[in-house]
mmCIF file of N, CA and C in Angstrom:
data_model
loop_
_atom_site.group_PDB
_atom_site.id
_atom_site.type_symbol
_atom_site.label_atom_id
_atom_site.label_comp_id
_atom_site.label_asym_id
_atom_site.label_seq_id
_atom_site.Cartn_x
_atom_site.Cartn_y
_atom_site.Cartn_z
ATOM 1 N N MET A 13 -72.849 73.146 29.948
ATOM 2 C CA MET A 13 -73.809 72.265 29.564
ATOM 3 C C MET A 13 -74.976 72.712 30.419
ATOM 4 N N LYS A 14 -76.305 72.670 29.961
ATOM 5 C CA LYS A 14 -77.576 73.133 30.601
ATOM 6 C C LYS A 14 -78.005 71.679 30.628
ATOM 7 N N ARG A 15 -78.413 71.531 32.033
ATOM 8 C CA ARG A 15 -79.137 70.795 33.009
ATOM 9 C C ARG A 15 -80.209 70.578 33.190
ATOM 10 N N ILE A 16 -80.936 69.235 33.112
ATOM 11 C CA ILE A 16 -82.222 69.502 33.416
ATOM 12 C C ILE A 16 -82.538 69.282 34.581
ATOM 13 N N TYR A 17 -83.352 70.051 35.117
ATOM 14 C CA TYR A 17 -84.242 69.799 36.605
ATOM 15 C C TYR A 17 -86.153 69.778 37.528
ATOM 16 N N ARG A 18 -85.885 69.769 37.855
ATOM 17 C CA ARG A 18 -86.946 69.790 38.570
ATOM 18 C C ARG A 18 -87.725 71.742 38.978
ATOM 19 N N LEU A 19 -88.465 72.285 38.587
ATOM 20 C CA LEU A 19 -88.704 73.616 39.524
ATOM 21 C C LEU A 19 -89.480 73.285 40.464
ATOM 22 N N GLU A 20 -89.483 73.917 41.975
ATOM 23 C CA GLU A 20 -89.972 73.818 43.033
ATOM 24 C C GLU A 20 -90.972 75.209 43.168
ATOM 25 N N SER A 21 -90.880 75.861 42.440
ATOM 26 C CA SER A 21 -91.203 77.683 42.532
ATOM 27 C C SER A 21 -92.671 77.308 41.454
ATOM 28 N N ASP A 22 -92.229 76.488 40.594
ATOM 29 C CA ASP A 22 -93.833 76.547 39.580
ATOM 30 C C ASP A 22 -94.205 75.241 39.207
ATOM 31 N N LYS A 23 -93.984 74.510 40.530
ATOM 32 C CA LYS A 23 -94.380 72.879 39.998
ATOM 33 C C LYS A 23 -95.799 73.052 40.462
ATOM 34 N N MET A 24 -97.310 71.995 39.749
ATOM 35 C CA MET A 24 -98.477 72.163 39.879
ATOM 36 C C MET A 24 -98.135 70.080 40.975
ATOM 37 N N ILE A 25 -97.399 69.142 40.241
ATOM 38 C CA ILE A 25 -97.386 68.249 40.841
ATOM 39 C C ILE A 25 -95.606 67.567 41.157
ATOM 40 N N ALA A 26 -95.208 67.310 40.491
ATOM 41 C CA ALA A 26 -93.598 67.272 40.794
ATOM 42 C C ALA A 26 -92.377 68.454 40.013
ATOM 43 N N GLY A 27 -93.091 69.567 39.397
ATOM 44 C CA GLY A 27 -92.154 71.031 38.540
ATOM 45 C C GLY A 27 -91.440 69.885 37.362
ATOM 46 N N ILE A 28 -91.765 68.541 37.171
ATOM 47 C CA ILE A 28 -91.104 68.542 35.650
ATOM 48 C C ILE A 28 -91.510 69.026 34.209
ATOM 49 N N CYS A 29 -92.755 69.325 34.320
ATOM 50 C CA CYS A 29 -93.073 70.717 33.457
ATOM 51 C C CYS A 29 -92.345 71.959 33.001
ATOM 52 N N ALA A 30 -92.751 72.194 35.152
ATOM 53 C CA ALA A 30 -91.682 73.750 35.013
ATOM 54 C C ALA A 30 -90.727 73.591 34.314
ATOM 55 N N GLY A 31 -89.641 72.577 34.750
ATOM 56 C CA GLY A 31 -88.358 71.970 34.636
ATOM 57 C C GLY A 31 -88.090 72.124 32.736
ATOM 58 N N LEU A 32 -88.598 71.415 32.455
ATOM 59 C CA LEU A 32 -89.042 71.228 30.513
ATOM 60 C C LEU A 32 -88.437 72.683 30.234
ATOM 61 N N GLY A 33 -90.108 73.086 30.928
ATOM 62 C CA GLY A 33 -89.576 75.092 30.226
ATOM 63 C C GLY A 33 -88.873 75.536 30.695
ATOM 64 N N ASP A 34 -88.285 75.766 31.608
ATOM 65 C CA ASP A 34 -87.370 76.416 31.785
ATOM 66 C C ASP A 34 -85.897 75.781 30.906
ATOM 67 N N TYR A 35 -85.996 75.010 30.725
ATOM 68 C CA TYR A 35 -85.126 74.341 30.333
ATOM 69 C C TYR A 35 -85.196 74.844 28.517
ATOM 70 N N PHE A 36 -85.941 74.890 28.254
ATOM 71 C CA PHE A 36 -86.079 75.220 26.518
ATOM 72 C C PHE A 36 -86.888 76.183 26.345
ATOM 73 N N SER A 37 -86.791 77.398 27.321
ATOM 74 C CA SER A 37 -87.200 78.585 27.486
ATOM 75 C C SER A 37 -89.064 78.412 26.688
ATOM 76 N N ILE A 38 -89.675 77.930 27.669
ATOM 77 C CA ILE A 38 -90.864 77.736 27.103
ATOM 78 C C ILE A 38 -92.115 78.637 28.514
ATOM 79 N N ASP A 39 -92.870 78.856 28.367
ATOM 80 C CA ASP A 39 -94.160 79.101 29.638
ATOM 81 C C ASP A 39 -94.353 77.087 29.770
ATOM 82 N N PRO A 40 -94.263 76.934 30.295
ATOM 83 C CA PRO A 40 -94.469 75.283 31.215
ATOM 84 C C PRO A 40 -96.575 74.950 31.182
ATOM 85 N N THR A 41 -97.102 75.697 31.040
ATOM 86 C CA THR A 41 -98.313 75.816 30.684
ATOM 87 C C THR A 41 -98.609 75.298 29.487
ATOM 88 N N ILE A 42 -98.127 75.644 28.128
ATOM 89 C CA ILE A 42 -97.654 74.991 27.192
ATOM 90 C C ILE A 42 -97.398 73.386 26.765
ATOM 91 N N ILE A 43 -96.106 73.457 27.943
ATOM 92 C CA ILE A 43 -95.922 71.637 28.312
ATOM 93 C C ILE A 43 -97.064 71.750 28.842
ATOM 94 N N ARG A 44 -98.181 71.243 29.466
ATOM 95 C CA ARG A 44 -98.430 71.102 30.966
ATOM 96 C C ARG A 44 -99.237 70.683 29.514
ATOM 97 N N LEU A 45 -99.936 71.420 28.923
ATOM 98 C CA LEU A 45 -101.441 71.485 27.697
ATOM 99 C C LEU A 45 -101.237 69.656 26.770
ATOM 100 N N VAL A 46 -99.297 70.580 26.569
ATOM 101 C CA VAL A 46 -99.288 69.351 25.650
ATOM 102 C C VAL A 46 -99.522 68.009 25.899
ATOM 103 N N ALA A 47 -99.246 67.963 27.236
ATOM 104 C CA ALA A 47 -98.745 66.590 27.779
ATOM 105 C C ALA A 47 -99.864 65.958 27.852
ATOM 106 N N VAL A 48 -101.333 66.703 28.476
ATOM 107 C CA VAL A 48 -101.916 66.370 28.133
ATOM 108 C C VAL A 48 -103.072 65.646 26.985
ATOM 109 N N PHE A 49 -102.867 66.594 26.260
ATOM 110 C CA PHE A 49 -103.588 66.112 24.971
ATOM 111 C C PHE A 49 -102.289 64.456 24.525
ATOM 112 N N VAL A 50 -101.330 64.245 24.874
ATOM 113 C CA VAL A 50 -100.462 63.455 24.813
ATOM 114 C C VAL A 50 -100.836 62.428 25.248
ATOM 115 N N CYS A 51 -101.108 62.381 26.267
ATOM 116 C CA CYS A 51 -101.431 61.534 27.601
ATOM 117 C C CYS A 51 -103.418 60.830 27.390
ATOM 118 N N ILE A 52 -103.846 62.235 26.939
ATOM 119 C CA ILE A 52 -105.005 61.074 26.075
ATOM 120 C C ILE A 52 -105.010 60.453 24.706
ATOM 121 N N ALA A 53 -104.326 60.945 23.993
ATOM 122 C CA ALA A 53 -104.425 60.063 22.688
ATOM 123 C C ALA A 53 -103.307 59.075 22.735
ATOM 124 N N THR A 54 -102.400 58.808 24.227
ATOM 125 C CA THR A 54 -101.601 57.296 24.328
ATOM 126 C C THR A 54 -102.371 56.221 25.931
ATOM 127 N N GLY A 55 -103.133 57.227 25.536
ATOM 128 C CA GLY A 55 -104.238 56.075 27.012
ATOM 129 C C GLY A 55 -104.046 56.132 27.847
ATOM 130 N N ILE A 56 -103.408 57.411 28.178
ATOM 131 C CA ILE A 56 -102.714 57.841 29.764
ATOM 132 C C ILE A 56 -101.606 57.207 30.126
ATOM 133 N N TRP A 57 -102.197 56.122 30.087
ATOM 134 C CA TRP A 57 -100.511 55.513 31.097
ATOM 135 C C TRP A 57 -99.504 55.100 30.870
ATOM 136 N N PRO A 58 -99.105 55.171 29.106
ATOM 137 C CA PRO A 58 -97.739 55.729 28.884
ATOM 138 C C PRO A 58 -97.205 56.353 29.634
ATOM 139 N N LEU A 59 -97.927 57.921 29.352
ATOM 140 C CA LEU A 59 -97.121 59.546 29.920
ATOM 141 C C LEU A 59 -97.449 59.141 31.397
ATOM 142 N N VAL A 60 -98.351 58.588 32.194
ATOM 143 C CA VAL A 60 -98.095 58.385 33.804
ATOM 144 C C VAL A 60 -97.275 57.256 34.048
ATOM 145 N N ILE A 61 -96.633 56.570 33.499
ATOM 146 C CA ILE A 61 -95.479 56.181 33.733
ATOM 147 C C ILE A 61 -94.320 56.540 33.894
ATOM 148 N N ALA A 62 -94.296 57.197 32.192
ATOM 149 C CA ALA A 62 -93.318 58.643 31.706
ATOM 150 C C ALA A 62 -92.621 59.076 33.107
ATOM 151 N N TYR A 63 -93.764 59.940 33.505
ATOM 152 C CA TYR A 63 -93.795 60.947 34.562
ATOM 153 C C TYR A 63 -93.718 60.629 35.560
ATOM 154 N N ILE A 64 -94.119 59.724 36.414
ATOM 155 C CA ILE A 64 -93.022 58.644 37.178
ATOM 156 C C ILE A 64 -91.774 58.867 37.447
ATOM 157 N N VAL A 65 -91.863 57.681 36.975
ATOM 158 C CA VAL A 65 -89.852 57.705 36.132
ATOM 159 C C VAL A 65 -88.847 58.657 36.543
ATOM 160 N N GLY A 66 -89.416 60.314 35.946
ATOM 161 C CA GLY A 66 -88.479 61.581 35.109
ATOM 162 C C GLY A 66 -89.257 62.072 36.810
ATOM 163 N N TRP A 67 -90.141 62.309 37.595
ATOM 164 C CA TRP A 67 -90.389 62.189 38.736
ATOM 165 C C TRP A 67 -88.695 61.923 39.536
ATOM 166 N N ILE A 68 -88.421 60.468 39.304
ATOM 167 C CA ILE A 68 -87.656 59.846 40.520
ATOM 168 C C ILE A 68 -86.140 60.436 40.151
ATOM 169 N N ILE A 69 -85.963 60.152 38.808
ATOM 170 C CA ILE A 69 -84.716 60.614 37.848
ATOM 171 C C ILE A 69 -84.829 61.769 37.640
ATOM 172 N N ILE A 70 -85.433 62.421 37.454
ATOM 173 C CA ILE A 70 -84.665 64.187 37.827
ATOM 174 C C ILE A 70 -84.527 64.471 38.416
ATOM 175 N N PRO A 71 -83.700 65.389 39.147
ATOM 176 C CA PRO A 71 -82.968 66.041 40.500
ATOM 177 C C PRO A 71 -83.808 67.147 40.534
ATOM 178 N N ASP A 72 -84.140 67.720 41.662
ATOM 179 C CA ASP A 72 -84.797 68.777 41.931
ATOM 180 C C ASP A 72 -83.723 70.124 41.800
ATOM 181 N N LYS A 73 -83.889 71.228 41.139
ATOM 182 C CA LYS A 73 -83.345 72.984 41.432
ATOM 183 C C LYS A 73 -82.381 72.383 42.520
ATOM 184 N N SER A 74 -82.741 72.145 43.999
ATOM 185 C CA SER A 74 -82.390 72.510 44.795
ATOM 186 C C SER A 74 -81.002 71.287 45.415
ATOM 187 N N GLU A 75 -80.750 69.936 44.641
ATOM 188 C CA GLU A 75 -80.616 69.181 44.831
ATOM 189 C C GLU A 75 -79.018 69.181 44.075
ATOM 190 N N LEU A 76 -79.294 69.700 42.844
ATOM 191 C CA LEU A 76 -78.011 70.682 42.246
ATOM 192 C C LEU A 76 -76.998 70.655 43.036
ATOM 193 N N PRO A 77 -75.539 70.404 42.539
ATOM 194 C CA PRO A 77 -74.440 70.587 43.337
ATOM 195 C C PRO A 77 -74.230 72.969 43.707
ATOM 196 N N ALA A 78 -73.932 72.869 44.615
ATOM 197 C CA ALA A 78 -73.966 74.348 45.032
ATOM 198 C C ALA A 78 -73.184 74.788 43.589
ATOM 199 N N GLY A 79 -73.065 75.749 43.079
ATOM 200 C CA GLY A 79 -72.835 76.716 41.641
ATOM 201 C C GLY A 79 -73.273 76.593 40.794
ATOM 202 N N GLU A 80 -74.043 75.263 40.959
ATOM 203 C CA GLU A 80 -74.107 74.278 39.369
ATOM 204 C C GLU A 80 -74.989 74.972 38.284
ATOM 205 N N GLU A 81 -76.451 76.201 39.386
ATOM 206 C CA GLU A 81 -77.643 76.616 38.442
ATOM 207 C C GLU A 81 -76.346 78.392 38.249
ATOM 208 N N THR A 82 -75.172 78.487 39.216
ATOM 209 C CA THR A 82 -74.594 79.255 38.826
ATOM 210 C C THR A 82 -74.247 79.687 37.532
ATOM 211 N N LYS A 83 -73.403 78.497 37.289
ATOM 212 C CA LYS A 83 -72.370 78.290 35.909
ATOM 213 C C LYS A 83 -72.730 78.417 35.012
ATOM 214 N N GLU A 84 -74.091 78.076 34.371
ATOM 215 C CA GLU A 84 -75.072 78.501 33.293
ATOM 216 C C GLU A 84 -75.150 79.992 33.364
ATOM 217 N N GLU A 85 -75.741 80.471 34.400
ATOM 218 C CA GLU A 85 -76.456 81.711 34.258
ATOM 219 C C GLU A 85 -75.499 82.535 33.471
ATOM 220 N N ASN A 86 -73.974 82.768 34.636
ATOM 221 C CA ASN A 86 -72.552 83.231 34.010
ATOM 222 C C ASN A 86 -72.323 83.114 32.296
ATOM 223 N N LYS A 87 -72.577 81.853 31.845
ATOM 224 C CA LYS A 87 -72.444 81.653 30.374
ATOM 225 C C LYS A 87 -73.236 82.161 29.538
ATOM 226 N N THR A 88 -74.445 81.983 29.539
ATOM 227 C CA THR A 88 -75.544 82.706 28.776
ATOM 228 C C THR A 88 -75.221 84.076 29.221
ATOM 229 N N ALA A 89 -74.465 84.991 30.122
ATOM 230 C CA ALA A 89 -74.659 86.309 30.480
ATOM 231 C C ALA A 89 -73.338 87.161 29.648
#
């Protein structure tokens, strides 16, 4: 099962958009642009709060148990 995580290597703030981009196989820049438009459309605070909650509950890729990311890579190969 594919897991969501934050990416330290391609992060701007917390790595959430980079992690979502990796999860959905999309360029993180597209996710960041969509996030900015959603943020403006919803009045900023709902997305800011959701981002902070995601920052707290989504683990960093380095925090995953050893071999967790390699299991996923082996299944797709």
